[in-house]
Short mmCIF file of C-alpha atoms and ligand atoms in Angstrom, two decimals:
data_model
loop_
_atom_site.label_atom_id
_atom_site.label_comp_id
_atom_site.label_asym_id
_atom_site.label_seq_id
_atom_site.Cartn_x
_atom_site.Cartn_y
_atom_site.Cartn_z
CA MET A 16 13.90 6.66 21.74
CA LYS A 17 12.60 4.03 19.32
CA ASN A 18 8.93 3.51 18.61
CA ILE A 19 7.90 0.00 19.62
CA TYR A 20 5.52 -0.32 16.64
CA GLY A 21 8.57 -0.41 14.40
CA PHE A 22 9.82 -3.70 15.88
CA THR A 23 9.18 -7.08 14.29
CA LEU A 24 8.75 -9.88 16.81
CA PRO A 25 12.23 -11.36 16.16
CA ARG A 26 13.81 -7.92 16.66
CA LEU A 27 12.01 -7.43 19.93
CA GLU A 28 13.02 -10.93 21.02
CA ASN A 29 16.60 -9.99 20.25
CA TYR A 30 16.27 -6.90 22.38
CA PHE A 31 15.30 -8.98 25.40
CA LEU A 32 17.86 -11.73 24.72
CA LYS A 33 20.66 -9.16 24.48
CA LYS A 34 19.75 -7.93 27.95
CA GLY A 35 20.00 -11.50 29.22
CA ASP A 36 16.24 -11.57 29.55
CA LYS A 37 13.66 -14.09 28.35
CA LYS A 38 12.57 -14.17 24.74
CA PHE A 39 8.90 -14.75 25.55
CA LYS A 40 8.68 -11.22 26.97
CA ALA A 41 8.60 -10.01 23.39
CA THR A 42 5.51 -12.15 22.76
CA GLN A 43 3.86 -10.74 25.87
CA VAL A 44 4.55 -7.19 24.71
CA PHE A 45 3.27 -7.98 21.23
CA GLU A 46 0.05 -9.38 22.64
CA TRP A 47 -0.48 -6.36 24.85
CA ILE A 48 0.09 -3.81 22.14
CA TYR A 49 -1.55 -5.59 19.19
CA LYS A 50 -4.23 -7.79 20.78
CA GLN A 51 -5.18 -5.66 23.80
CA ARG A 52 -4.23 -2.38 22.12
CA ILE A 53 -2.83 -0.74 25.24
CA HIS A 54 -1.77 2.90 25.13
CA SER A 55 0.73 2.76 27.98
CA PHE A 56 3.20 0.08 29.10
CA ASP A 57 1.74 0.43 32.60
CA GLU A 58 -1.34 -1.43 31.43
CA MET A 59 0.60 -4.69 30.97
CA LYS A 60 -0.72 -6.71 33.88
CA ASN A 61 1.39 -9.87 33.71
CA VAL A 62 4.73 -8.13 33.14
CA SER A 63 7.20 -7.28 35.89
CA LYS A 64 7.67 -3.70 37.13
CA ASN A 65 11.31 -3.80 36.03
CA THR A 66 10.44 -4.70 32.48
CA ILE A 67 7.76 -2.03 32.35
CA GLU A 68 10.23 0.58 33.59
CA ASP A 69 12.82 -0.59 31.09
CA LEU A 70 10.31 -0.39 28.22
CA LYS A 71 9.20 3.08 29.29
CA GLU A 72 12.80 4.23 29.29
CA ASN A 73 13.64 2.80 25.90
CA PHE A 74 10.53 2.75 23.77
CA ALA A 75 7.86 5.17 22.68
CA LEU A 76 4.30 3.92 22.17
CA THR A 77 3.14 6.97 20.28
CA PRO A 78 0.43 7.06 17.61
CA LEU A 79 0.13 9.46 14.69
CA THR A 80 -1.83 12.69 15.00
CA LEU A 81 -5.19 12.56 13.27
CA LEU A 82 -5.53 15.92 11.49
CA GLN A 83 -8.63 15.34 9.44
CA LYS A 84 -11.23 12.70 8.72
CA GLN A 85 -13.64 12.71 5.78
CA ILE A 86 -16.49 10.26 5.90
CA ASP A 87 -18.63 9.06 3.02
CA THR A 88 -20.94 6.02 2.87
CA ASP A 89 -18.43 3.44 1.75
CA VAL A 90 -15.17 5.29 2.12
CA CYS A 91 -13.40 7.23 4.82
CA LYS A 92 -10.26 9.20 4.40
CA PHE A 93 -7.71 10.08 7.10
CA LEU A 94 -5.03 12.72 7.10
CA PHE A 95 -2.31 12.02 9.66
CA GLY A 96 0.45 14.25 10.98
CA LEU A 97 3.86 12.72 11.65
CA ALA A 98 6.14 13.74 14.50
CA ASP A 99 8.28 15.89 12.17
CA GLY A 100 5.26 17.79 10.83
CA ASN A 101 4.92 15.88 7.55
CA LYS A 102 1.50 14.61 6.51
CA ILE A 103 0.29 11.33 5.04
CA GLU A 104 -3.03 9.76 4.11
CA ALA A 105 -4.84 6.48 4.55
CA VAL A 106 -8.14 5.52 2.92
CA LEU A 107 -10.62 3.02 4.30
CA MET A 108 -12.88 1.31 1.77
CA LYS A 109 -15.85 -0.73 2.84
CA HIS A 110 -16.33 -3.68 0.48
CA ASP A 111 -18.89 -6.44 0.79
CA TYR A 112 -16.01 -8.80 1.64
CA GLY A 113 -14.58 -6.62 4.41
CA ASN A 114 -12.76 -3.43 5.31
CA SER A 115 -9.80 -2.62 3.15
CA LEU A 116 -7.26 0.01 4.16
CA CYS A 117 -5.02 1.78 1.68
CA VAL A 118 -1.85 2.98 3.43
CA SER A 119 0.98 5.31 2.46
CA SER A 120 4.60 4.19 2.36
CA GLN A 121 6.43 7.50 1.83
CA VAL A 122 6.05 11.22 2.37
CA GLY A 123 5.66 12.38 -1.24
CA CYS A 124 6.85 10.29 -4.16
CA ASN A 125 9.66 10.52 -6.71
CA MET A 126 8.22 8.23 -9.35
CA GLY A 127 6.82 11.17 -11.28
CA CYS A 128 3.68 9.63 -12.82
CA THR A 129 2.10 12.58 -14.58
CA PHE A 130 -1.51 11.70 -13.68
CA CYS A 131 -0.88 11.20 -9.97
CA GLU A 132 -1.48 13.80 -7.28
CA SER A 133 0.94 12.21 -4.79
CA GLY A 134 3.92 12.91 -7.00
CA ARG A 135 3.26 16.65 -7.04
CA LEU A 136 5.04 16.57 -3.69
CA LYS A 137 8.51 15.12 -4.30
CA LYS A 138 9.66 12.48 -1.88
CA VAL A 139 10.60 14.03 1.43
CA ARG A 140 11.46 10.75 3.12
CA ASN A 141 10.52 7.11 3.55
CA LEU A 142 7.99 6.23 6.19
CA GLU A 143 9.36 4.47 9.23
CA ILE A 144 7.92 1.03 9.94
CA HIS A 145 5.94 2.31 12.93
CA GLU A 146 4.39 5.06 10.81
CA MET A 147 2.87 2.40 8.56
CA VAL A 148 1.78 0.11 11.40
CA THR A 149 0.05 2.90 13.30
CA GLN A 150 -2.04 3.90 10.26
CA ILE A 151 -3.94 0.64 10.72
CA LEU A 152 -4.12 0.73 14.50
CA GLN A 153 -5.51 4.24 14.46
CA VAL A 154 -8.10 3.67 11.77
CA GLU A 155 -9.31 0.56 13.61
CA GLN A 156 -9.56 2.49 16.85
CA GLU A 157 -11.13 5.58 15.32
CA MET A 158 -13.79 3.63 13.41
CA ASN A 159 -14.16 0.76 15.87
CA ILE A 160 -13.67 -1.83 13.13
CA LYS A 161 -11.29 -4.56 12.11
CA ILE A 162 -9.29 -4.15 8.90
CA SER A 163 -9.50 -7.35 6.85
CA HIS A 164 -7.49 -6.30 3.80
CA LEU A 165 -4.56 -3.98 3.32
CA VAL A 166 -3.28 -2.39 0.13
CA LEU A 167 -0.03 -0.47 -0.19
CA MET A 168 -1.49 1.95 -2.70
CA GLY A 169 -1.43 5.22 -0.81
CA ILE A 170 1.19 7.93 -1.16
CA GLY A 171 4.61 6.65 -2.20
CA GLU A 172 6.28 3.79 -4.02
CA PRO A 173 6.49 0.82 -1.63
CA PHE A 174 9.46 -0.72 -3.48
CA ASP A 175 11.38 2.54 -3.07
CA ASN A 176 11.10 1.91 0.70
CA TYR A 177 11.65 -1.81 0.33
CA GLU A 178 13.20 -2.88 3.65
CA ASN A 179 10.74 -0.97 5.83
CA VAL A 180 7.80 -2.22 3.80
CA MET A 181 8.95 -5.84 4.18
CA ASP A 182 9.30 -5.44 7.96
CA PHE A 183 5.91 -3.74 8.06
CA ILE A 184 4.39 -6.76 6.32
CA SER A 185 6.10 -9.11 8.79
CA ILE A 186 4.52 -7.20 11.67
CA LEU A 187 1.10 -7.38 10.01
CA ASN A 188 1.46 -11.13 9.44
CA GLU A 189 2.57 -11.97 12.97
CA PRO A 190 -0.01 -14.33 14.52
CA LYS A 191 0.85 -13.01 17.99
CA GLY A 192 0.17 -9.49 16.78
CA ILE A 193 -2.15 -8.01 14.15
CA ASP A 194 -2.35 -11.40 12.40
CA LEU A 195 -3.38 -10.17 8.97
CA GLY A 196 -2.79 -12.95 6.44
CA ALA A 197 -0.33 -12.30 3.63
CA ARG A 198 -2.97 -13.16 1.05
CA HIS A 199 -5.03 -10.25 2.34
CA ILE A 200 -2.22 -7.81 1.63
CA THR A 201 -1.40 -6.27 -1.76
CA VAL A 202 1.74 -4.35 -2.67
CA SER A 203 1.43 -2.11 -5.69
CA THR A 204 4.48 -0.95 -7.64
CA CYS A 205 5.03 1.23 -10.67
CA GLY A 206 7.45 -1.45 -11.88
CA ILE A 207 10.91 -1.26 -10.29
CA VAL A 208 12.23 -4.45 -11.86
CA PRO A 209 15.11 -5.36 -9.48
CA LYS A 210 12.75 -4.99 -6.52
CA ILE A 211 10.10 -7.18 -8.16
CA LEU A 212 12.77 -9.88 -8.42
CA LYS A 213 13.94 -9.32 -4.86
CA PHE A 214 10.35 -9.51 -3.67
CA MET A 215 9.94 -12.75 -5.61
CA LYS A 216 12.81 -14.25 -3.62
CA SER A 217 11.52 -12.97 -0.27
CA GLY A 218 9.03 -15.82 -0.02
CA LYS A 219 6.25 -13.50 1.11
CA GLN A 220 2.80 -14.72 0.05
CA VAL A 221 1.63 -11.16 -0.47
CA ASN A 222 -0.29 -10.18 -3.62
CA LEU A 223 1.60 -8.18 -6.20
CA ALA A 224 -0.02 -5.46 -8.33
CA ILE A 225 1.79 -3.69 -11.15
CA SER A 226 0.77 -0.22 -12.26
CA LEU A 227 1.09 -0.71 -16.00
CA HIS A 228 -1.29 1.95 -17.33
CA ALA A 229 -0.13 1.68 -20.94
CA SER A 230 0.07 -0.89 -23.71
CA ASN A 231 3.23 0.43 -25.34
CA ASN A 232 6.43 2.22 -24.35
CA GLU A 233 5.58 5.38 -26.26
CA ILE A 234 2.55 6.07 -24.10
CA ARG A 235 4.09 4.73 -20.90
CA ASP A 236 7.16 6.95 -21.38
CA LYS A 237 4.85 9.95 -21.45
CA ILE A 238 2.82 9.15 -18.35
CA MET A 239 5.25 7.20 -16.16
CA LYS A 240 8.82 8.39 -15.72
CA ILE A 241 9.87 4.97 -14.39
CA ASN A 242 9.42 3.59 -17.92
CA LYS A 243 12.63 5.36 -18.92
CA ALA A 244 14.45 3.04 -16.53
CA TYR A 245 12.43 -0.17 -16.98
CA LYS A 246 10.58 -0.73 -20.24
CA ILE A 247 7.31 -2.61 -20.46
CA GLU A 248 9.07 -5.73 -21.80
CA GLU A 249 11.40 -5.79 -18.79
CA VAL A 250 8.49 -5.40 -16.37
CA ILE A 251 6.54 -8.17 -18.09
CA ASP A 252 9.59 -10.39 -18.09
CA ALA A 253 10.08 -9.85 -14.34
CA VAL A 254 6.41 -10.62 -13.75
CA LYS A 255 6.70 -13.85 -15.74
CA GLN A 256 9.66 -14.89 -13.59
CA TYR A 257 7.73 -13.96 -10.48
CA ILE A 258 4.75 -16.09 -11.48
CA LYS A 259 6.94 -19.03 -12.42
CA GLU A 260 8.74 -18.90 -9.09
CA THR A 261 5.79 -18.16 -6.80
CA ASN A 262 2.85 -19.65 -8.66
CA ARG A 263 0.86 -16.57 -7.78
CA ARG A 264 -1.43 -14.56 -9.97
CA VAL A 265 -0.47 -10.94 -10.57
CA THR A 266 -2.73 -7.92 -10.99
CA PHE A 267 -2.06 -5.28 -13.62
CA GLU A 268 -3.59 -1.92 -12.84
CA TYR A 269 -4.62 0.16 -15.81
CA ILE A 270 -5.96 3.67 -15.34
CA LEU A 271 -8.13 4.78 -18.23
CA LEU A 272 -7.20 8.31 -19.28
CA LYS A 273 -9.44 9.91 -21.86
CA GLY A 274 -7.82 10.02 -25.29
CA VAL A 275 -4.46 8.82 -23.95
CA ASN A 276 -4.55 5.05 -23.43
CA ASP A 277 -8.22 4.10 -23.74
CA LYS A 278 -8.71 3.24 -27.42
CA GLU A 279 -9.65 -0.18 -28.75
CA GLU A 280 -6.21 -0.59 -30.34
CA HIS A 281 -4.69 -0.17 -26.87
CA ALA A 282 -6.89 -2.88 -25.44
CA ILE A 283 -5.87 -5.23 -28.26
CA GLU A 284 -2.20 -4.35 -27.74
CA LEU A 285 -2.54 -4.93 -23.99
CA ALA A 286 -4.17 -8.32 -24.55
CA LYS A 287 -1.24 -9.31 -26.79
CA ILE A 288 1.33 -8.35 -24.15
CA LEU A 289 -0.48 -10.24 -21.41
CA LYS A 290 -1.39 -13.31 -23.43
CA GLY A 291 -0.72 -16.52 -21.52
CA ILE A 292 0.25 -14.74 -18.28
CA ASN A 293 -1.53 -15.81 -15.08
CA CYS A 294 -2.89 -12.38 -14.32
CA TYR A 295 -5.88 -10.15 -14.29
CA VAL A 296 -6.30 -6.57 -15.31
CA ASN A 297 -7.93 -4.10 -12.98
CA LEU A 298 -9.28 -1.20 -15.02
CA ILE A 299 -9.28 1.97 -12.95
CA PRO A 300 -11.64 4.82 -13.81
CA TYR A 301 -9.39 7.88 -13.42
CA ASN A 302 -10.11 9.99 -10.38
CA GLU A 303 -9.86 13.53 -11.73
CA THR A 304 -7.99 16.11 -9.69
CA SER A 305 -8.18 19.85 -10.05
CA HIS A 306 -4.41 20.20 -10.48
CA ILE A 307 -3.89 17.75 -13.33
CA GLU A 308 -5.45 18.07 -16.76
CA TYR A 309 -6.18 14.39 -17.53
CA LYS A 310 -9.82 13.45 -17.91
CA LYS A 311 -11.56 10.26 -17.04
CA SER A 312 -12.72 8.01 -19.90
CA SER A 313 -16.47 7.79 -20.42
CA LYS A 314 -18.44 4.82 -19.06
CA ASN A 315 -18.96 3.66 -22.61
CA THR A 316 -15.24 3.73 -23.42
CA ILE A 317 -14.44 1.87 -20.21
CA MET A 318 -17.01 -0.82 -21.06
CA LYS A 319 -15.65 -1.16 -24.60
CA PHE A 320 -12.11 -1.53 -23.29
CA PHE A 321 -13.35 -4.14 -20.84
CA ASP A 322 -15.18 -6.07 -23.57
CA THR A 323 -12.19 -6.05 -25.91
CA LEU A 324 -9.96 -7.50 -23.20
CA LYS A 325 -12.59 -10.13 -22.39
CA LYS A 326 -12.95 -11.07 -26.05
CA ASN A 327 -9.21 -11.56 -26.12
CA HIS A 328 -9.34 -13.93 -23.13
CA ILE A 329 -7.90 -11.58 -20.52
CA ASN A 330 -9.35 -11.73 -16.99
CA VAL A 331 -10.51 -8.24 -16.27
CA THR A 332 -12.38 -6.29 -13.62
CA ILE A 333 -13.34 -2.65 -13.32
CA ARG A 334 -12.40 -1.04 -10.04
CA LYS A 335 -15.34 0.14 -8.01
CA GLU A 336 -15.22 3.89 -7.78
CA PHE A 337 -14.71 5.16 -4.29
CA GLY A 338 -14.66 8.54 -2.82
CA SER A 339 -14.68 10.97 -5.68
CA LYS A 340 -16.66 13.07 -3.20
CA VAL A 341 -13.93 12.86 -0.59
CA SER A 342 -10.98 13.38 -2.97
CA ALA A 343 -9.83 9.82 -2.52
CA ALA A 344 -7.16 9.80 -5.22
CA CYS A 345 -3.77 9.42 -3.64
CA GLY A 346 -2.40 12.66 -2.34
CA GLN A 347 -5.54 14.71 -2.83
CA LEU A 348 -6.46 15.19 0.78
CA ARG A 349 -2.99 16.39 1.71
CA ALA A 350 -2.91 18.72 -1.30
CA ASN A 351 -6.30 20.22 -0.45
CA TYR A 352 -5.40 20.60 3.22
CA GLU A 353 -2.19 22.45 2.40
CA GLU A 354 -3.80 24.71 -0.16
CA GLY A 355 -7.27 25.18 1.24
N1 SAH B 430 3.52 3.75 -6.33
C1 SAH B 430 2.69 2.60 -6.34
C2 SAH B 430 1.55 2.65 -5.34
C3 SAH B 430 0.80 3.95 -5.18
S1 SAH B 430 -0.36 4.44 -6.38
C4 SAH B 430 2.20 2.32 -7.73
O1 SAH B 430 2.51 3.08 -8.62
O2 SAH B 430 1.55 1.30 -7.95
C5 SAH B 430 -1.65 3.27 -6.31
C6 SAH B 430 -2.44 3.19 -7.60
O3 SAH B 430 -3.31 4.33 -7.75
C7 SAH B 430 -1.53 3.16 -8.82
O4 SAH B 430 -1.97 2.22 -9.74
C8 SAH B 430 -1.69 4.58 -9.31
O5 SAH B 430 -1.31 4.67 -10.64
C9 SAH B 430 -3.16 4.85 -9.05
N2 SAH B 430 -3.56 6.27 -9.11
C10 SAH B 430 -2.80 7.36 -8.91
N3 SAH B 430 -3.52 8.49 -9.11
C11 SAH B 430 -4.76 8.10 -9.46
C12 SAH B 430 -5.96 8.81 -9.81
N4 SAH B 430 -6.02 10.13 -9.82
N5 SAH B 430 -7.06 8.07 -10.13
C13 SAH B 430 -7.02 6.72 -10.10
N6 SAH B 430 -5.93 6.01 -9.76
C14 SAH B 430 -4.81 6.69 -9.46
#
């Protein structure tokens, strides 16, 4: 039985058309599940008994299992169980501009970034579309809030689950459903070049963030395995093409790791690479985890790095630190739950 939350509107329309039924039934279903947030098909008041019976026979309307919730003032972390027993995380961050949810796209991750907790569990499988959609629905229900921004920065590499992630975004965007605008959604990738180019051609107005984290290949090779496949120059080249084609500004994420990539020379090198590109750099204070030996750069070092980029005409921001109290770095909650 398929989970209905995995269906884009056109796919659900097709389902009804194939049965010789009316297309608009798909819209009705969408409105019931995403606007009214029903938990059973029986609650659909304006839909015929036959259709309800048919839906009950063919579709599941099942949520994820909430295993754990950790609440802090401006951040809340959720650990969800999937039907097959795997676990994933979502993190809610309360900003002054709204509620942003960070969702997972895979169980585990194969990208092998040495500083990242998520990758300690190798990829078990991709998340199904419905497993991404229901992360939002459940957080909204649990917290009684509306999510205004969504980032694909949880466990997993979204571009390693490309097709499902694109369908997930279509479901989010659907005006008759969740209706979250593309510009409020950000996909973050470690830099899988062919997928950046594919994404460029998809026409989606979603924000793109690139986890760069290093100013030269020597350092990036050491901390991000993906750099063996796609060098910094290739990533930058793909980003330039992306910007030319889409006219959209790109974000480069840069985690500051003490003594590894946080020196002034690195900031100067980074500014050189990014010169003339319509982008901004988001400096990320490293969220230390007990399993990995990297340390976070000092406040002073972070500020110096920031200033050097500024002086070299690079748009730069420092990411607000969330949830060090609630182990908010990707993969930490799952790791602690399994081991604690
Ligand atoms: N695979 C994608 C998305 C998931 S990671 C990607 O690589 O972009 C989302 C962001 O969090 C990435 O920039 C990642 O490098 C960063 N990150 C991972 N572990 C972190 C930690 N301990 N502290 C701070 N940021 C971390």
